[in-house]
């Protein structure tokens, strides 16, 4: 596609991150290596913003400013918090389900003991 254009996004600006001082073949090799580890996409935890930070690190240039990936980071934090809250809710549920099963077992034991006493 055309540089600085994507029909799905609004172009804001180009940001100079520095000169990596690498040859084109070296850059292509770095990108090829990254492609091997960036096979699974996640809109919050492993997206194009995260890739740009990883690529900048491999190239040895300044990472993109925080505002570039702020929305993705906020989404990732929200996602982690929701998952943690759901896990906590499931733990509470499992605790009470386990308790209700043992309470039910105890009440059955008590009712059979009561029946045994009443038949004496």
mmCIF file with all atom_site columns, C-alpha atoms in Angstrom:
data_model
loop_
_atom_site.group_PDB
_atom_site.id
_atom_site.type_symbol
_atom_site.label_atom_id
_atom_site.label_alt_id
_atom_site.label_comp_id
_atom_site.label_asym_id
_atom_site.label_entity_id
_atom_site.label_seq_id
_atom_site.pdbx_PDB_ins_code
_atom_site.Cartn_x
_atom_site.Cartn_y
_atom_site.Cartn_z
_atom_site.occupancy
_atom_site.B_iso_or_equiv
_atom_site.pdbx_formal_charge
_atom_site.auth_seq_id
_atom_site.auth_comp_id
_atom_site.auth_asym_id
_atom_site.auth_atom_id
_atom_site.pdbx_PDB_model_num
ATOM 1   C CA . UNK A 1 1   ? 0.000   0.000   0.000  1.00 0.00 ? 1   UNK A CA 1
ATOM 2   C CA . UNK A 1 2   ? 0.782   3.658   -0.068 1.00 0.00 ? 2   UNK A CA 1
ATOM 3   C CA . UNK A 1 3   ? 2.942   5.005   2.790  1.00 0.00 ? 3   UNK A CA 1
ATOM 4   C CA . UNK A 1 4   ? 1.013   7.020   5.388  1.00 0.00 ? 4   UNK A CA 1
ATOM 5   C CA . UNK A 1 5   ? -2.334  5.677   4.181  1.00 0.00 ? 5   UNK A CA 1
ATOM 6   C CA . UNK A 1 6   ? -4.644  2.967   5.466  1.00 0.00 ? 6   UNK A CA 1
ATOM 7   C CA . UNK A 1 7   ? -8.371  2.960   4.807  1.00 0.00 ? 7   UNK A CA 1
ATOM 8   C CA . UNK A 1 8   ? -8.991  1.517   8.302  1.00 0.00 ? 8   UNK A CA 1
ATOM 9   C CA . UNK A 1 9   ? -7.025  4.184   10.199 1.00 0.00 ? 9   UNK A CA 1
ATOM 10  C CA . UNK A 1 10  ? -6.425  7.901   10.273 1.00 0.00 ? 10  UNK A CA 1
ATOM 11  C CA . UNK A 1 11  ? -2.852  8.965   9.546  1.00 0.00 ? 11  UNK A CA 1
ATOM 12  C CA . UNK A 1 12  ? -1.560  11.401  12.149 1.00 0.00 ? 12  UNK A CA 1
ATOM 13  C CA . UNK A 1 13  ? 2.166   11.940  11.544 1.00 0.00 ? 13  UNK A CA 1
ATOM 14  C CA . UNK A 1 14  ? 5.485   10.310  10.807 1.00 0.00 ? 14  UNK A CA 1
ATOM 15  C CA . UNK A 1 15  ? 7.835   10.013  13.768 1.00 0.00 ? 15  UNK A CA 1
ATOM 16  C CA . UNK A 1 16  ? 11.591  9.835   13.318 1.00 0.00 ? 16  UNK A CA 1
ATOM 17  C CA . UNK A 1 17  ? 12.943  7.181   15.689 1.00 0.00 ? 17  UNK A CA 1
ATOM 18  C CA . UNK A 1 18  ? 16.573  7.543   14.675 1.00 0.00 ? 18  UNK A CA 1
ATOM 19  C CA . UNK A 1 19  ? 18.918  6.008   12.139 1.00 0.00 ? 19  UNK A CA 1
ATOM 20  C CA . UNK A 1 20  ? 19.633  2.372   12.865 1.00 0.00 ? 20  UNK A CA 1
ATOM 21  C CA . UNK A 1 21  ? 22.748  2.379   10.694 1.00 0.00 ? 21  UNK A CA 1
ATOM 22  C CA . UNK A 1 22  ? 21.907  -1.062  9.324  1.00 0.00 ? 22  UNK A CA 1
ATOM 23  C CA . UNK A 1 23  ? 21.929  -2.220  5.716  1.00 0.00 ? 23  UNK A CA 1
ATOM 24  C CA . UNK A 1 24  ? 18.655  -3.119  4.040  1.00 0.00 ? 24  UNK A CA 1
ATOM 25  C CA . UNK A 1 25  ? 19.542  -6.816  4.103  1.00 0.00 ? 25  UNK A CA 1
ATOM 26  C CA . UNK A 1 26  ? 20.125  -6.622  7.878  1.00 0.00 ? 26  UNK A CA 1
ATOM 27  C CA . UNK A 1 27  ? 16.752  -4.938  8.395  1.00 0.00 ? 27  UNK A CA 1
ATOM 28  C CA . UNK A 1 28  ? 15.024  -7.590  6.258  1.00 0.00 ? 28  UNK A CA 1
ATOM 29  C CA . UNK A 1 29  ? 16.705  -10.310 8.332  1.00 0.00 ? 29  UNK A CA 1
ATOM 30  C CA . UNK A 1 30  ? 15.492  -8.689  11.575 1.00 0.00 ? 30  UNK A CA 1
ATOM 31  C CA . UNK A 1 31  ? 11.953  -8.469  10.212 1.00 0.00 ? 31  UNK A CA 1
ATOM 32  C CA . UNK A 1 32  ? 12.087  -12.113 9.106  1.00 0.00 ? 32  UNK A CA 1
ATOM 33  C CA . UNK A 1 33  ? 13.218  -13.175 12.600 1.00 0.00 ? 33  UNK A CA 1
ATOM 34  C CA . UNK A 1 34  ? 10.411  -11.152 14.197 1.00 0.00 ? 34  UNK A CA 1
ATOM 35  C CA . UNK A 1 35  ? 7.882   -12.758 11.856 1.00 0.00 ? 35  UNK A CA 1
ATOM 36  C CA . UNK A 1 36  ? 8.700   -16.126 13.433 1.00 0.00 ? 36  UNK A CA 1
ATOM 37  C CA . UNK A 1 37  ? 7.741   -14.947 16.922 1.00 0.00 ? 37  UNK A CA 1
ATOM 38  C CA . UNK A 1 38  ? 4.848   -12.695 15.921 1.00 0.00 ? 38  UNK A CA 1
ATOM 39  C CA . UNK A 1 39  ? 2.519   -15.330 14.510 1.00 0.00 ? 39  UNK A CA 1
ATOM 40  C CA . UNK A 1 40  ? -0.425  -14.850 16.859 1.00 0.00 ? 40  UNK A CA 1
ATOM 41  C CA . UNK A 1 41  ? -2.215  -11.503 16.850 1.00 0.00 ? 41  UNK A CA 1
ATOM 42  C CA . UNK A 1 42  ? -4.076  -10.176 19.867 1.00 0.00 ? 42  UNK A CA 1
ATOM 43  C CA . UNK A 1 43  ? -5.714  -6.775  19.644 1.00 0.00 ? 43  UNK A CA 1
ATOM 44  C CA . UNK A 1 44  ? -4.737  -5.913  23.228 1.00 0.00 ? 44  UNK A CA 1
ATOM 45  C CA . UNK A 1 45  ? -1.543  -7.812  24.013 1.00 0.00 ? 45  UNK A CA 1
ATOM 46  C CA . UNK A 1 46  ? 0.263   -8.397  20.725 1.00 0.00 ? 46  UNK A CA 1
ATOM 47  C CA . UNK A 1 47  ? -0.733  -5.941  18.021 1.00 0.00 ? 47  UNK A CA 1
ATOM 48  C CA . UNK A 1 48  ? 0.967   -3.645  15.515 1.00 0.00 ? 48  UNK A CA 1
ATOM 49  C CA . UNK A 1 49  ? 1.883   -1.152  18.254 1.00 0.00 ? 49  UNK A CA 1
ATOM 50  C CA . UNK A 1 50  ? 3.670   -3.843  20.245 1.00 0.00 ? 50  UNK A CA 1
ATOM 51  C CA . UNK A 1 51  ? 5.367   -5.019  17.062 1.00 0.00 ? 51  UNK A CA 1
ATOM 52  C CA . UNK A 1 52  ? 6.645   -1.507  16.354 1.00 0.00 ? 52  UNK A CA 1
ATOM 53  C CA . UNK A 1 53  ? 8.176   -1.342  19.848 1.00 0.00 ? 53  UNK A CA 1
ATOM 54  C CA . UNK A 1 54  ? 9.843   -4.746  19.344 1.00 0.00 ? 54  UNK A CA 1
ATOM 55  C CA . UNK A 1 55  ? 11.115  -3.768  15.897 1.00 0.00 ? 55  UNK A CA 1
ATOM 56  C CA . UNK A 1 56  ? 12.528  -0.474  17.192 1.00 0.00 ? 56  UNK A CA 1
ATOM 57  C CA . UNK A 1 57  ? 14.317  -2.403  19.938 1.00 0.00 ? 57  UNK A CA 1
ATOM 58  C CA . UNK A 1 58  ? 15.837  -4.819  17.427 1.00 0.00 ? 58  UNK A CA 1
ATOM 59  C CA . UNK A 1 59  ? 16.901  -1.957  15.176 1.00 0.00 ? 59  UNK A CA 1
ATOM 60  C CA . UNK A 1 60  ? 18.469  -0.093  18.094 1.00 0.00 ? 60  UNK A CA 1
ATOM 61  C CA . UNK A 1 61  ? 16.454  3.084   17.630 1.00 0.00 ? 61  UNK A CA 1
ATOM 62  C CA . UNK A 1 62  ? 14.186  5.032   19.976 1.00 0.00 ? 62  UNK A CA 1
ATOM 63  C CA . UNK A 1 63  ? 10.902  3.306   20.724 1.00 0.00 ? 63  UNK A CA 1
ATOM 64  C CA . UNK A 1 64  ? 7.702   4.964   19.517 1.00 0.00 ? 64  UNK A CA 1
ATOM 65  C CA . UNK A 1 65  ? 6.258   7.517   21.965 1.00 0.00 ? 65  UNK A CA 1
ATOM 66  C CA . UNK A 1 66  ? 3.803   6.212   24.568 1.00 0.00 ? 66  UNK A CA 1
ATOM 67  C CA . UNK A 1 67  ? 0.809   7.923   22.957 1.00 0.00 ? 67  UNK A CA 1
ATOM 68  C CA . UNK A 1 68  ? 1.209   5.623   19.946 1.00 0.00 ? 68  UNK A CA 1
ATOM 69  C CA . UNK A 1 69  ? 0.438   2.518   21.984 1.00 0.00 ? 69  UNK A CA 1
ATOM 70  C CA . UNK A 1 70  ? -1.451  4.099   24.903 1.00 0.00 ? 70  UNK A CA 1
ATOM 71  C CA . UNK A 1 71  ? -4.862  2.875   23.709 1.00 0.00 ? 71  UNK A CA 1
ATOM 72  C CA . UNK A 1 72  ? -3.562  -0.678  23.231 1.00 0.00 ? 72  UNK A CA 1
ATOM 73  C CA . UNK A 1 73  ? -1.913  -0.591  26.688 1.00 0.00 ? 73  UNK A CA 1
ATOM 74  C CA . UNK A 1 74  ? -5.139  0.646   28.297 1.00 0.00 ? 74  UNK A CA 1
ATOM 75  C CA . UNK A 1 75  ? -7.080  -2.124  26.556 1.00 0.00 ? 75  UNK A CA 1
ATOM 76  C CA . UNK A 1 76  ? -4.524  -4.712  27.686 1.00 0.00 ? 76  UNK A CA 1
ATOM 77  C CA . UNK A 1 77  ? -4.762  -3.529  31.309 1.00 0.00 ? 77  UNK A CA 1
ATOM 78  C CA . UNK A 1 78  ? -8.546  -3.602  31.197 1.00 0.00 ? 78  UNK A CA 1
ATOM 79  C CA . UNK A 1 79  ? -8.473  -7.081  29.661 1.00 0.00 ? 79  UNK A CA 1
ATOM 80  C CA . UNK A 1 80  ? -6.125  -8.376  32.377 1.00 0.00 ? 80  UNK A CA 1
ATOM 81  C CA . UNK A 1 81  ? -8.267  -6.841  35.139 1.00 0.00 ? 81  UNK A CA 1
ATOM 82  C CA . UNK A 1 82  ? -11.470 -8.340  33.737 1.00 0.00 ? 82  UNK A CA 1
ATOM 83  C CA . UNK A 1 83  ? -9.811  -11.762 33.450 1.00 0.00 ? 83  UNK A CA 1
ATOM 84  C CA . UNK A 1 84  ? -8.533  -11.491 37.038 1.00 0.00 ? 84  UNK A CA 1
ATOM 85  C CA . UNK A 1 85  ? -12.000 -10.496 38.296 1.00 0.00 ? 85  UNK A CA 1
ATOM 86  C CA . UNK A 1 86  ? -13.610 -13.403 36.448 1.00 0.00 ? 86  UNK A CA 1
ATOM 87  C CA . UNK A 1 87  ? -11.025 -15.806 37.865 1.00 0.00 ? 87  UNK A CA 1
ATOM 88  C CA . UNK A 1 88  ? -11.730 -14.505 41.375 1.00 0.00 ? 88  UNK A CA 1
ATOM 89  C CA . UNK A 1 89  ? -15.474 -14.944 40.825 1.00 0.00 ? 89  UNK A CA 1
ATOM 90  C CA . UNK A 1 90  ? -14.927 -18.517 39.646 1.00 0.00 ? 90  UNK A CA 1
ATOM 91  C CA . UNK A 1 91  ? -12.806 -19.233 42.730 1.00 0.00 ? 91  UNK A CA 1
ATOM 92  C CA . UNK A 1 92  ? -15.579 -17.937 44.984 1.00 0.00 ? 92  UNK A CA 1
ATOM 93  C CA . UNK A 1 93  ? -18.136 -19.962 43.060 1.00 0.00 ? 93  UNK A CA 1
ATOM 94  C CA . UNK A 1 94  ? -16.029 -23.126 43.349 1.00 0.00 ? 94  UNK A CA 1
ATOM 95  C CA . UNK A 1 95  ? -15.602 -22.493 47.079 1.00 0.00 ? 95  UNK A CA 1
ATOM 96  C CA . UNK A 1 96  ? -19.349 -22.220 47.642 1.00 0.00 ? 96  UNK A CA 1
ATOM 97  C CA . UNK A 1 97  ? -20.247 -25.062 45.312 1.00 0.00 ? 97  UNK A CA 1
ATOM 98  C CA . UNK A 1 98  ? -17.812 -27.255 47.214 1.00 0.00 ? 98  UNK A CA 1
ATOM 99  C CA . UNK A 1 99  ? -19.361 -26.085 50.492 1.00 0.00 ? 99  UNK A CA 1
ATOM 100 C CA . UNK A 1 100 ? -22.910 -26.664 49.307 1.00 0.00 ? 100 UNK A CA 1
ATOM 101 C CA . UNK A 1 101 ? -22.008 -30.205 48.223 1.00 0.00 ? 101 UNK A CA 1
ATOM 102 C CA . UNK A 1 102 ? -20.526 -30.983 51.648 1.00 0.00 ? 102 UNK A CA 1
ATOM 103 C CA . UNK A 1 103 ? -23.506 -29.325 53.384 1.00 0.00 ? 103 UNK A CA 1
ATOM 104 C CA . UNK A 1 104 ? -25.833 -31.440 51.296 1.00 0.00 ? 104 UNK A CA 1
ATOM 105 C CA . UNK A 1 105 ? -23.834 -34.562 52.181 1.00 0.00 ? 105 UNK A CA 1
ATOM 106 C CA . UNK A 1 106 ? -23.979 -33.613 55.887 1.00 0.00 ? 106 UNK A CA 1
ATOM 107 C CA . UNK A 1 107 ? -27.717 -33.014 55.750 1.00 0.00 ? 107 UNK A CA 1
ATOM 108 C CA . UNK A 1 108 ? -28.225 -36.402 54.081 1.00 0.00 ? 108 UNK A CA 1
ATOM 109 C CA . UNK A 1 109 ? -26.067 -38.030 56.761 1.00 0.00 ? 109 UNK A CA 1
ATOM 110 C CA . UNK A 1 110 ? -28.077 -36.271 59.467 1.00 0.00 ? 110 UNK A CA 1
ATOM 111 C CA . UNK A 1 111 ? -31.414 -37.261 57.941 1.00 0.00 ? 111 UNK A CA 1
ATOM 112 C CA . UNK A 1 112 ? -30.370 -40.931 57.719 1.00 0.00 ? 112 UNK A CA 1
ATOM 113 C CA . UNK A 1 113 ? -29.177 -40.780 61.340 1.00 0.00 ? 113 UNK A CA 1
ATOM 114 C CA . UNK A 1 114 ? -32.506 -39.185 62.310 1.00 0.00 ? 114 UNK A CA 1
ATOM 115 C CA . UNK A 1 115 ? -34.382 -41.919 60.481 1.00 0.00 ? 115 UNK A CA 1
ATOM 116 C CA . UNK A 1 116 ? -32.259 -44.586 62.186 1.00 0.00 ? 116 UNK A CA 1
ATOM 117 C CA . UNK A 1 117 ? -32.947 -43.047 65.623 1.00 0.00 ? 117 UNK A CA 1
ATOM 118 C CA . UNK A 1 118 ? -36.683 -42.739 64.940 1.00 0.00 ? 118 UNK A CA 1
ATOM 119 C CA . UNK A 1 119 ? -36.912 -46.427 63.991 1.00 0.00 ? 119 UNK A CA 1
ATOM 120 C CA . UNK A 1 120 ? -35.469 -47.542 67.319 1.00 0.00 ? 120 UNK A CA 1
#
